[in-house]
Coordinates of C-alpha atoms in Angstrom, one line a residue:
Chain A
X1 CA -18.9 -13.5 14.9
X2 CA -16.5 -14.8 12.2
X3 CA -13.5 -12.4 13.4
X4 CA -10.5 -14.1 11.8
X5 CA -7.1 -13.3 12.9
X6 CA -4.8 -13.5 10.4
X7 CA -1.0 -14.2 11.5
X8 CA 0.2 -11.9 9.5
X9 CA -0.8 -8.4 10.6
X10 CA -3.7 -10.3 12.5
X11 CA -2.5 -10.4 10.3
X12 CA -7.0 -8.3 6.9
X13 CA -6.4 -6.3 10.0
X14 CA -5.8 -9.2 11.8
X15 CA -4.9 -11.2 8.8
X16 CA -2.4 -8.8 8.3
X17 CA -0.7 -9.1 11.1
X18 CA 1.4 -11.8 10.8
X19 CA 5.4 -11.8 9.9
X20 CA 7.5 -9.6 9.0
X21 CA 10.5 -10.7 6.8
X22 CA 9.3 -13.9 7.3
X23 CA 5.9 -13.0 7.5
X24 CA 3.2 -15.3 8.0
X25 CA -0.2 -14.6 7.5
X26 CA -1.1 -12.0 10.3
X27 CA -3.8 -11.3 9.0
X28 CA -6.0 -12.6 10.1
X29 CA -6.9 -14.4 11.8
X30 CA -8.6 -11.3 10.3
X31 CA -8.1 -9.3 13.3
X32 CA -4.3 -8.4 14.3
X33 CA -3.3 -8.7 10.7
X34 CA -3.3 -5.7 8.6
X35 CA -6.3 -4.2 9.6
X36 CA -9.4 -5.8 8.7
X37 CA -11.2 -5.2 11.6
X38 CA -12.2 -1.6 10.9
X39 CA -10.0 0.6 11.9
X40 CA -10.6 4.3 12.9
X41 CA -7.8 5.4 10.6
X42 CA -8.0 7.3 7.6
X43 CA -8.7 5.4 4.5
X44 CA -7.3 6.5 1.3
X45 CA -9.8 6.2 -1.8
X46 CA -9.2 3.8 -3.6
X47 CA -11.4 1.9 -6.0
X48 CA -9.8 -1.5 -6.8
X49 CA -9.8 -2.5 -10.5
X50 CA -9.9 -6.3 -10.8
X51 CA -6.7 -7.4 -11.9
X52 CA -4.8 -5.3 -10.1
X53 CA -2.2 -5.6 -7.5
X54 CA -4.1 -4.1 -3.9
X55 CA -2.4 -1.1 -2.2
X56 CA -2.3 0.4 1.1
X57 CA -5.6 1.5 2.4
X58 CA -4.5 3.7 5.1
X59 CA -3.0 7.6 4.7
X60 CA 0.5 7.4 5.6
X61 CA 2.3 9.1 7.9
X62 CA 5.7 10.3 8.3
X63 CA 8.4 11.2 10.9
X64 CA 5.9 10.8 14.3
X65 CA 9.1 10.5 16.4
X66 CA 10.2 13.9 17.6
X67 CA 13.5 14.6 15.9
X68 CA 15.0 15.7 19.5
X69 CA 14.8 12.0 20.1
X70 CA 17.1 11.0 16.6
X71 CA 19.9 12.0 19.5
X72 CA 19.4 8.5 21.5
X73 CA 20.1 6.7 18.4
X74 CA 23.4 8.5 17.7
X75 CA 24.1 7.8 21.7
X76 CA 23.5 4.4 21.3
X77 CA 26.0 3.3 18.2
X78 CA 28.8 1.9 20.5
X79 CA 26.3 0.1 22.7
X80 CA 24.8 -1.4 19.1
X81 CA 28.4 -2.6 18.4
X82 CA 29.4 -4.3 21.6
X83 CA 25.9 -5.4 21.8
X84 CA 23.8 -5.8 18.7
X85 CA 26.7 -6.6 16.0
X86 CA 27.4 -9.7 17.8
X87 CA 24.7 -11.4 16.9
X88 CA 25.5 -11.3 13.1
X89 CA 27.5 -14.4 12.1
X90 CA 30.8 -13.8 10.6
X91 CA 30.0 -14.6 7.1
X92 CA 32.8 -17.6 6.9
X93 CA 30.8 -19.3 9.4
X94 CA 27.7 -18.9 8.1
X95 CA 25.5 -21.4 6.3
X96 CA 24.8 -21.1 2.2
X97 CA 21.7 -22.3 0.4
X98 CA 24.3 -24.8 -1.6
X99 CA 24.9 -26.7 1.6
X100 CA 21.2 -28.1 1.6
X101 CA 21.0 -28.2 -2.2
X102 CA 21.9 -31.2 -4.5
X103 CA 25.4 -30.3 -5.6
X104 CA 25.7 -29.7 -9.6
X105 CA 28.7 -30.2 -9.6
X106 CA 29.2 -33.4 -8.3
X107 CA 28.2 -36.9 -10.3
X108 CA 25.7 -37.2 -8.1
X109 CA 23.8 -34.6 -8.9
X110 CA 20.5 -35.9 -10.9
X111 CA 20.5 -38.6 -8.8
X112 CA 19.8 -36.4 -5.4
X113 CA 17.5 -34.2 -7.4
X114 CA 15.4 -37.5 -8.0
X115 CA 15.4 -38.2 -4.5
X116 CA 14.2 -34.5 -3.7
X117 CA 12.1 -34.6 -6.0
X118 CA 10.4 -38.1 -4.6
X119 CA 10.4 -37.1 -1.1
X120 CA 8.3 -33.7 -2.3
X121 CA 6.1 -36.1 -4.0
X122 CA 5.0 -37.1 -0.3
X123 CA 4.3 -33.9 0.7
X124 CA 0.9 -32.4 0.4
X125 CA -0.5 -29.5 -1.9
X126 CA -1.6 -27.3 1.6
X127 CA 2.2 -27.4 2.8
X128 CA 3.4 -26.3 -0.3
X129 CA 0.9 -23.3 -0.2
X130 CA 2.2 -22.1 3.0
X131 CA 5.3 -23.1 2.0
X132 CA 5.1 -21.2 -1.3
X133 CA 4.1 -18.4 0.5
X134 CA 6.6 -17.8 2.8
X135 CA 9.4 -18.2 0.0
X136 CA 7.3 -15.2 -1.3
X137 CA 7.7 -13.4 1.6
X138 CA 11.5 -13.8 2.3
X139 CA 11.7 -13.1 -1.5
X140 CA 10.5 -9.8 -1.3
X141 CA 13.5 -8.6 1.1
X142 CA 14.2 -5.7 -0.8
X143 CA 11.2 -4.2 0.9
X144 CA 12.2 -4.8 4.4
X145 CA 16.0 -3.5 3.7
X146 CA 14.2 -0.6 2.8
X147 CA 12.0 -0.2 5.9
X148 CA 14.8 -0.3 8.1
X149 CA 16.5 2.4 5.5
X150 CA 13.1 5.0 6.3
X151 CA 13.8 4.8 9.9
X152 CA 15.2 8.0 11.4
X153 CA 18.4 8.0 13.1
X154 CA 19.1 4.3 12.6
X155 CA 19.5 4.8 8.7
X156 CA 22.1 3.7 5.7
X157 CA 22.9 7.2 4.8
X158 CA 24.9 6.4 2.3
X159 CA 24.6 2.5 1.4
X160 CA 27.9 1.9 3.0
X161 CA 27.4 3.9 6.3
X162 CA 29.7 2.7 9.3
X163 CA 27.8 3.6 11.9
X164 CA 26.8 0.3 13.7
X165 CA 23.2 0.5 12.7
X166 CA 23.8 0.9 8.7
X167 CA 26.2 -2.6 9.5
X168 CA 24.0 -4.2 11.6
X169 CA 20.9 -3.4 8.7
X170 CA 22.9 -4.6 5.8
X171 CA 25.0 -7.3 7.4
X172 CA 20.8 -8.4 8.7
X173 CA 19.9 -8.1 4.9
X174 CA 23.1 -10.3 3.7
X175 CA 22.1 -12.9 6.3
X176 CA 18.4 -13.1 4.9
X177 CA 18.9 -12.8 1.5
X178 CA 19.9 -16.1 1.8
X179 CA 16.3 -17.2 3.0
X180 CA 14.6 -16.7 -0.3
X181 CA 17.6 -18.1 -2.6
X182 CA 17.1 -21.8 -0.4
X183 CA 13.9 -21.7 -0.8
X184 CA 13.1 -20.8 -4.1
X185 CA 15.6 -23.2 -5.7
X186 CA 14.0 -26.3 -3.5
X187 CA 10.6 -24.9 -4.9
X188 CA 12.3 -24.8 -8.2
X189 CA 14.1 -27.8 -7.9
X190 CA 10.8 -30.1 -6.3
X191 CA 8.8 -30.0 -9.1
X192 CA 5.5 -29.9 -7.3
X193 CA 4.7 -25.8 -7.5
X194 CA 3.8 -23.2 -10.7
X195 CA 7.8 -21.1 -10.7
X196 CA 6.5 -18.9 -12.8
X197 CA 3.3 -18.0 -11.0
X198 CA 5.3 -17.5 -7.9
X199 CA 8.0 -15.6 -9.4
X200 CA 5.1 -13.3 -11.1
X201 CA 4.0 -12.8 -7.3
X202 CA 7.4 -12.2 -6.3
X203 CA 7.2 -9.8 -8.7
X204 CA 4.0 -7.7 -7.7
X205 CA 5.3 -7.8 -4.1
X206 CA 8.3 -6.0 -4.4
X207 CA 6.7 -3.6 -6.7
X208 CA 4.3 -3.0 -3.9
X209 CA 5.9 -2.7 -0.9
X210 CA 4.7 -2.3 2.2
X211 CA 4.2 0.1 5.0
X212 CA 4.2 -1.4 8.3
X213 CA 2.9 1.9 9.6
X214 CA 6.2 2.6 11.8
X215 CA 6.3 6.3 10.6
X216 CA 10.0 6.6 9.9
X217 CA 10.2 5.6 13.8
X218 CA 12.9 3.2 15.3
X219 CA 10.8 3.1 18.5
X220 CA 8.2 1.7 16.4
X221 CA 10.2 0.1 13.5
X222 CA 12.3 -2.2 16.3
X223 CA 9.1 -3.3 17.9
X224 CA 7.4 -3.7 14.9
X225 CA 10.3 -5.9 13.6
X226 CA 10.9 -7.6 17.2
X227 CA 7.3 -9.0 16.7
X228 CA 8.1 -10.3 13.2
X229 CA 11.1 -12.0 13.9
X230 CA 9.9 -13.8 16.3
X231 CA 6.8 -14.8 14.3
X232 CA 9.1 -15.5 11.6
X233 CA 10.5 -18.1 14.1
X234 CA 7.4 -19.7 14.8
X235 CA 6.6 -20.1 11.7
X236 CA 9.5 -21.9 9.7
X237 CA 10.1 -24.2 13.0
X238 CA 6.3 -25.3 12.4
X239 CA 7.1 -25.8 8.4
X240 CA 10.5 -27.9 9.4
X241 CA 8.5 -29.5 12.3
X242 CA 5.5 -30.2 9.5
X243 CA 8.2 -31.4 6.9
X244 CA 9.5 -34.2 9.2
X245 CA 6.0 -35.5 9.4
X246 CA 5.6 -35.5 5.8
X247 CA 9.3 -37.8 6.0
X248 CA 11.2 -35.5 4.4
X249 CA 14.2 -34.7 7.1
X250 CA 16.4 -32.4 4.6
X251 CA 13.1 -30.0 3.9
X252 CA 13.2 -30.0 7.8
X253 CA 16.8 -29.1 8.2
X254 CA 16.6 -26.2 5.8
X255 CA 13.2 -24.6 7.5
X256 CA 15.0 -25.4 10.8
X257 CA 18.4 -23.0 9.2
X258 CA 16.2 -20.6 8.5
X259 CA 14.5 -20.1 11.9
X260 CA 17.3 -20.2 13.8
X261 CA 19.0 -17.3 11.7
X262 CA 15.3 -15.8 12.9
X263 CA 15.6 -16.1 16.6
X264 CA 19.4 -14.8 16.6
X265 CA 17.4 -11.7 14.9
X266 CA 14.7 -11.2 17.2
X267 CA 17.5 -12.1 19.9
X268 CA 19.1 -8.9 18.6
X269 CA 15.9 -6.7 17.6
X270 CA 14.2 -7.4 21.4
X271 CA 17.8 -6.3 23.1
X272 CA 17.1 -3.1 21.6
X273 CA 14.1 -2.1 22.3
X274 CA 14.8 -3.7 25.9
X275 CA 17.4 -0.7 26.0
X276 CA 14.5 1.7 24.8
X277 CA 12.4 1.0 27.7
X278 CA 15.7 1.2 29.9
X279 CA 16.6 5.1 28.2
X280 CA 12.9 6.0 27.8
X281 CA 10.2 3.8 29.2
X282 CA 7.3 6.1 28.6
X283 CA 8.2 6.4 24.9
X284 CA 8.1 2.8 24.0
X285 CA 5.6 2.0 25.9
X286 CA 3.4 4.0 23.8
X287 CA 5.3 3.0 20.6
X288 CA 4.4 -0.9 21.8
X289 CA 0.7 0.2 22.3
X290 CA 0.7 2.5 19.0
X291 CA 2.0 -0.9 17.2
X292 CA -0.2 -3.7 18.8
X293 CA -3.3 -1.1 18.4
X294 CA -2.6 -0.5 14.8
X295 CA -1.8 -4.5 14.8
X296 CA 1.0 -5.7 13.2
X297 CA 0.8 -6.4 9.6
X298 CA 2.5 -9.1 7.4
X299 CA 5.2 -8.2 5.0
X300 CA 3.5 -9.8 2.5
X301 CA -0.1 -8.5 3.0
X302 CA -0.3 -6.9 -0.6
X303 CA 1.0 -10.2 -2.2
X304 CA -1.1 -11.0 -5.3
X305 CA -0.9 -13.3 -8.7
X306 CA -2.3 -11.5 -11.0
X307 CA -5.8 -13.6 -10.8
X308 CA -6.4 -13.8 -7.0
X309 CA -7.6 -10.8 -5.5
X310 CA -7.7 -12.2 -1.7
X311 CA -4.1 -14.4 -2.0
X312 CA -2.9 -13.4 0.6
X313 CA -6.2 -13.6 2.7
X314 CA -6.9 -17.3 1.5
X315 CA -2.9 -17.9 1.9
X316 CA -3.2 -17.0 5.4
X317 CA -6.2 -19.1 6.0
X318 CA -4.3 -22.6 5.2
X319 CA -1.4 -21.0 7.1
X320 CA -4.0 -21.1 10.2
X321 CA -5.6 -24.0 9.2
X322 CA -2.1 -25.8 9.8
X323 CA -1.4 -24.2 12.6
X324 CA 2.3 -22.8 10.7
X325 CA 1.1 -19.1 12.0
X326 CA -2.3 -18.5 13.4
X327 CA -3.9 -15.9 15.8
X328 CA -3.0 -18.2 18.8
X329 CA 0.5 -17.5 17.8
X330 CA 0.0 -13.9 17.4
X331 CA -1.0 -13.7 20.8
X332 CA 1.8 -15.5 22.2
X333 CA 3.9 -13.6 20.6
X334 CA 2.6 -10.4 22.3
X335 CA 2.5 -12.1 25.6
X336 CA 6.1 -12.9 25.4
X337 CA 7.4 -10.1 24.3
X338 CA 5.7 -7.8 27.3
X339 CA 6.9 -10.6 29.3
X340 CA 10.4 -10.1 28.0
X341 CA 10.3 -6.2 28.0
X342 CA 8.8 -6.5 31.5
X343 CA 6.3 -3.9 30.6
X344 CA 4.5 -4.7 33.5
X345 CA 6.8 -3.5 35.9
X346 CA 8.0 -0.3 34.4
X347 CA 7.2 2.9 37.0
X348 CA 7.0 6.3 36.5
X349 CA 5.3 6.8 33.4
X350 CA 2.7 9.8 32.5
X351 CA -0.9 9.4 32.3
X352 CA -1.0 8.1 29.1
X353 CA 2.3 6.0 29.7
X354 CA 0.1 3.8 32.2
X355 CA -2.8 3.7 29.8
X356 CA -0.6 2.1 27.6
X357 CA 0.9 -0.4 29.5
X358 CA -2.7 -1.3 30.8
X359 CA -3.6 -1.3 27.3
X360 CA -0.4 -3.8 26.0
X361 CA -1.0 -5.9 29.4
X362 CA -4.4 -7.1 29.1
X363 CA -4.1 -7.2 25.3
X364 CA -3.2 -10.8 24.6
X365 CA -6.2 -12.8 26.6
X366 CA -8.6 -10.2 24.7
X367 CA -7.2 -11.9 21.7
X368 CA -7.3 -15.7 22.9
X369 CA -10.9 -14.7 23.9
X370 CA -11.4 -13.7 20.5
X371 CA -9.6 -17.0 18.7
X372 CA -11.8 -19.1 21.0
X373 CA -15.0 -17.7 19.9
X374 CA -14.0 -17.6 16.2
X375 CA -12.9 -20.9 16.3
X376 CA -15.8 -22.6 18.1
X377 CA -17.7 -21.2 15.4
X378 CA -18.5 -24.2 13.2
X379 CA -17.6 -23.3 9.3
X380 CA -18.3 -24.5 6.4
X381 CA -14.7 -25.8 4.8
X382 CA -14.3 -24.0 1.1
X383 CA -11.8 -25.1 -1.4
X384 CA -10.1 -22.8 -3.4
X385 CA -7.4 -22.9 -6.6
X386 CA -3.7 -21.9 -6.0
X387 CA -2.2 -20.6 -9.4
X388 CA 0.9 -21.7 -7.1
X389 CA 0.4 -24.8 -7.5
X390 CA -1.1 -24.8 -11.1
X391 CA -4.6 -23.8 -9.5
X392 CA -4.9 -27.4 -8.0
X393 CA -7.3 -26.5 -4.6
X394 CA -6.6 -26.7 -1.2
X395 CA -9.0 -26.6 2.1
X396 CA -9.0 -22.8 3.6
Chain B
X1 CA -37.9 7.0 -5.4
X2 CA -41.3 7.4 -4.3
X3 CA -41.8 10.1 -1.7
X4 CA -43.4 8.7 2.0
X5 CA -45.7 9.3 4.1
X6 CA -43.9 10.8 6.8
X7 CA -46.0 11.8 9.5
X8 CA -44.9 9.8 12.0
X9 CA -41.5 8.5 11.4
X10 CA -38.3 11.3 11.9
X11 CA -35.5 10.8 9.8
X12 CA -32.2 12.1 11.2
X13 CA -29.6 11.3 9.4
X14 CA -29.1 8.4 6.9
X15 CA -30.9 6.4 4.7
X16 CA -30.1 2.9 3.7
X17 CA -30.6 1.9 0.6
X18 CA -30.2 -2.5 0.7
X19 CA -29.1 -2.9 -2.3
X20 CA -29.7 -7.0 -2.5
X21 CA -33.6 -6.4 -1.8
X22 CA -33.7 -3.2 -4.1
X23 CA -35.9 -1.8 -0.8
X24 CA -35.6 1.5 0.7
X25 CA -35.0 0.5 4.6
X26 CA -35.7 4.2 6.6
X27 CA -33.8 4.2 10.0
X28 CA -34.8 6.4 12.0
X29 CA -32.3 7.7 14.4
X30 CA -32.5 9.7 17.2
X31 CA -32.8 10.7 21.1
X32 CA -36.1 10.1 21.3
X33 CA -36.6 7.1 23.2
X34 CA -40.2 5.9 22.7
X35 CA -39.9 4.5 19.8
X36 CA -41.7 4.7 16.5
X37 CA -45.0 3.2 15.1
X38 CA -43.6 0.7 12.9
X39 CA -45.2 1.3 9.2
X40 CA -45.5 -1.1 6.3
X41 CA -46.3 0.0 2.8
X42 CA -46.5 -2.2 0.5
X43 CA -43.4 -1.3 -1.6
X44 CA -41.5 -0.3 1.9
X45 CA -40.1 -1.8 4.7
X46 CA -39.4 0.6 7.4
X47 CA -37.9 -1.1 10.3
X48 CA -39.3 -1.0 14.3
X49 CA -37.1 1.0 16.3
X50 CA -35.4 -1.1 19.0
X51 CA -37.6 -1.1 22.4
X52 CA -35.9 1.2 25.0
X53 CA -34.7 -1.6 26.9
X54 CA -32.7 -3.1 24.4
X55 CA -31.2 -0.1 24.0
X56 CA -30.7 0.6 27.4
X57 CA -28.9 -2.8 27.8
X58 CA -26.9 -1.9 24.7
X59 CA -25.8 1.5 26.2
X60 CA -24.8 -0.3 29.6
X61 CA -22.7 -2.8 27.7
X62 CA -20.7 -0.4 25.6
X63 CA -20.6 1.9 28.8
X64 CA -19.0 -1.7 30.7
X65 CA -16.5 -2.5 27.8
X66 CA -15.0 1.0 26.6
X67 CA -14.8 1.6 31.0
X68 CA -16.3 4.7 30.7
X69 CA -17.5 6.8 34.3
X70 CA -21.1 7.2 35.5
X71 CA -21.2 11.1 34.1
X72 CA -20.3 9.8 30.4
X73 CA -23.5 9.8 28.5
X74 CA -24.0 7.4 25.6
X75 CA -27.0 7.8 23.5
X76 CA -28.4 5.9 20.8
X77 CA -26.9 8.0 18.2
X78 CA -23.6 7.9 20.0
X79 CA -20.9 6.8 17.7
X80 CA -18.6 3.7 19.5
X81 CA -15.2 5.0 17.7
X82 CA -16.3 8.6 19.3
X83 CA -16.6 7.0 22.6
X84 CA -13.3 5.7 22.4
X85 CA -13.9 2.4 21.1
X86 CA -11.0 0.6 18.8
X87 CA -11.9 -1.7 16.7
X88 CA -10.6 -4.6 19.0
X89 CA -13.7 -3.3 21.4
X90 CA -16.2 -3.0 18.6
X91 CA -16.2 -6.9 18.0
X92 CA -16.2 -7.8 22.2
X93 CA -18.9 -5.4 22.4
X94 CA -21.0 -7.3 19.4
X95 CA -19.4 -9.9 21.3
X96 CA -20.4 -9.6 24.6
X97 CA -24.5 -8.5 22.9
X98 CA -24.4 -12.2 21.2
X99 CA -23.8 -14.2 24.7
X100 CA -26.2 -11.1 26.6
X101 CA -29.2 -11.8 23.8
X102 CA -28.1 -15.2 22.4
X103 CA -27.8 -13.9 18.8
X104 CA -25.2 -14.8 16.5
X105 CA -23.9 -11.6 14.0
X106 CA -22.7 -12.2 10.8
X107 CA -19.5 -10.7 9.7
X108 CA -20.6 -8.5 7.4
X109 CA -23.4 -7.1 9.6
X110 CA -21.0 -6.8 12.2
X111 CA -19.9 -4.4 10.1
X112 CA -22.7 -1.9 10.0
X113 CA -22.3 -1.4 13.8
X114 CA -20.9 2.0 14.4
X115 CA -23.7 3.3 17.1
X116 CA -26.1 1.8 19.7
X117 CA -29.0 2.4 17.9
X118 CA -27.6 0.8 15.2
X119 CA -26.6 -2.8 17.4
X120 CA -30.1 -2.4 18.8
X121 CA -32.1 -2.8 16.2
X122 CA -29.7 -5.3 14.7
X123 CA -30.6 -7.3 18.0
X124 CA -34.3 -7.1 17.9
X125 CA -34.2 -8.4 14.0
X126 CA -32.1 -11.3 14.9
X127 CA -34.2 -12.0 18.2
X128 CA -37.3 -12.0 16.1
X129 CA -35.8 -14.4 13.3
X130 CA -34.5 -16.0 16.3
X131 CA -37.7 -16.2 17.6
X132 CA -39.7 -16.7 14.1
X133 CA -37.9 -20.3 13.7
X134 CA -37.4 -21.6 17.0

């Protein structure tokens, strides 16, 4: 059976699940992204016109963490300082996108924009699709500020809160804006992609959001964003890794800035919920099972062009095909994060605390099994345009 | 749409009308386990009712995956996502039938599998085509 796990949010279900601010095609492999794999949730009616950007299929729901529990978070705002803050980098020391781009205004400046410009020329269309689409992704970080804004106890009251978690949120947001301007002006600057087709994209994207299904929940919002992080991660070190191979060492060095920025994140999003599970181990244990069970879907699963109603699908398909962010990398991710929470040893929980850890336990070789069987499936290779890249086709 | 006979087939609940072969399949569905005389028309394909044994295996299978006791009964009309199954154990379970019969299933057929009777009858068709070409 053709199950495909998409990275993203395992990617559709699984295709969705795969990245968040840095998403990579979860989906699919079609079954942790987004969910593809039907899921027994509600769907809303919705009867797609062609043309048209795709929405949320699912009802969504709101405030499913007990307001009592709001209380922790406010607990927790000097631990967050002494413990999460310090993993933001004071902004003097931090890295701008200018540093990896040809200076304008220096003498030199056409002449290393040719030499960009010829080592793109070595790099393949399919990079440049996955490439393309993560730029996408990062670009569309007004969406994930405002994620982390719907979460209760944890949000930016104001815009300019001081409690530890409003700094942490927009100091994050400061740090990963930077993402998507260092991207966008290599893609700009390379000659080798569509702008305006991305920036149309771009454009769709943050007009349609996302929902990540953590129900105005930081139990659920910092696991969901652990997990994304981390995939984020994995998925620009295989882009700067790729790059290096294609013999273009400053495209490697900027991927490679960009996931390390991710793993200090998930360094600091994984100490968090580690001090969850400390406070209340039966509640995130069933906020981790809630999550991996409604499968963790890609920021940019609703990414469309305005001709390509399954973009992000066939997007997350080269992304696999790769190997930048596939279902293998999915599960990993979920088998080091339990690993890291040490979910297996927690004690005491209820009834449905154990179920849940069984549940998150065994949850990861389920998935390999699954990847193994998809994959030894023989398929036929199809081709298909990327207005991205002036609808020239790649392999899926 | 032209009435049937219907003297011997029980219709429960739905009828599935295949759209690509503009043919009204009947499914019978129900708890009755002996099966159904399989009728052809000329104009309608009604499809066999899976033999009790396929069901039966189907039943033990889901019973196996979804961990469920010795007391919980699961019938042919028993929905999986009522049994308890996510959609992570819908596809092993299709999975696990594919090795157990050595079928493949098609994603969009996989699909169409919400109860036993349903994965059952999918089985025999795709053991008979199995069976038809080898």
């Amino acid at each position: 059976m053709a199950i495909r796990i998409n990275t993203a949010t395992f990617q559709s279900d699984l295709y969705r699940s795969f990245a968040f601010p840095q998403p990579k095609p979860l989906r699919s492999p079609k079954f942790a992204m987004a969910s593809t794999i039907g899921s027994a949730t509600t769907k809303v009616e919705s009867t797609k016109k062609p043309f048209t950007p795709p929405r949320e299929v699912h009802q969504q729901v709101l405030h499913s963490m007990p307001p009592q529990k709001i209380e922790i978070f406010k607990s927790m705002e000097g631990w967050a300082e002494d413990n999460i803050l310090v993993h933001l980098k004071p902004v003097e020391k931090c890295w701008q996108a200018q540093d990896f781009l040809p200076d304008p205004a220096s003498d030199g400046f056409m002449e290393q924009v040719e030499e960009l410009r010829a080592r793109a020329k070595e790099i393949p269309d399919d990079y440049f699709v996955v490439l393309v689409g993560d730029m996408i992704t990062e670009e569309a970080l007004p969406t994930y500020q405002t994620m982390l804004n719907t979460l209760d106890g944890v949000r930016d009251e104001t815009g300019a809160s001081p409690t530890s978690w409003a700094i942490w949120t927009r100091a994050w947001t400061a740090e990963e804006n930077r993402h998507g301007d260092l991207l966008h002006q290599y893609l700009y600057l390379s000659g080798r992609v569509d702008m305006r087709q991305i920036q149309k994209t771009i454009q769709y994207l943050i007009g349609s959001g996302m929902d990540p299904r953590t129900e105005n929940s930081p139990y659920l919002g910092f696991i969901y964003t652990s997990f994304q992080e981390r995939a984020t991660f994995i998925s620009h070190g295989n882009t700067a890794r790729h790059a290096k191979e294609h013999g273009d060492v400053k495209l490697a060095q900027m991927c490679g800035i960009i996931a390390a920025d991710e793993k200090r994140h998930e360094t600091a999003y994984t100490k968090i919920v580690e001090k969850l599970f400390e406070i209340d181990p039966d509640g995130t244990v069933l906020a981790f099972a809630d999550m991996m069970r409604k499968k963790i879907s890609m920021p940019a699963h609703l990414m469309y062009d305005g001709r390509d109603d399954n973009l992000f699908e066939n997007f997350s398909a080269v992304a696999q095909r790769l190997g930048v962010y596939t279902a293998k990398d999915y599960a990993d991710i979920l088998e080091f994060l339990v690993g890291r929470w040490k979910v297996a040893d927690l004690t005491g929980l209820s009834g449905e605390g154990r179920k849940a850890q069984d549940y998150v336990c065994g949850l990861a070789p389920r998935i390999r099994r699954l990847e193994e069987r998809n994959s030894a499936r023989a398929k036929e290779s199809v081709n298909v345009p990327f207005s991205w890249i002036f609808d020239r086709e790649v392999k899926l | 749409m032209a009435a049937v006979p219907v003297t011997c087939v029980r219709l429960t609940t739905s009828m599935q009308i295949v759209g690509k072969t503009s043919a009204l399949k009947l499914v019978p569905m129900g708890r009755n386990k002996s099966g159904f005389p399989c009728l052809r028309t000329s104009r309608f394909q009604i499809s066999c009712v899976a033999k009790p044994e396929t069901v039966n295996k189907v039943c033990e299978i889901v019973k196996t995956q979804l961990a469920l006791g010795a007391d919980t009964v699961v019938a042919p009309d028993s929905k999986f996502a009522s049994l308890g199954a996510d959609s992570l154990d819908t596809v092993e379970i299709v999975m696990t039938l594919e090795e157990e019969f050595g079928i493949s299933v098609e994603e969009e057929n996989s699909q169409n599998i919400t109860t036993v009777q349903e994965a059952a009858d999918l089985i025999e068709k795709l053991v008979e085509k199995k069976n038809a070409t080898a």
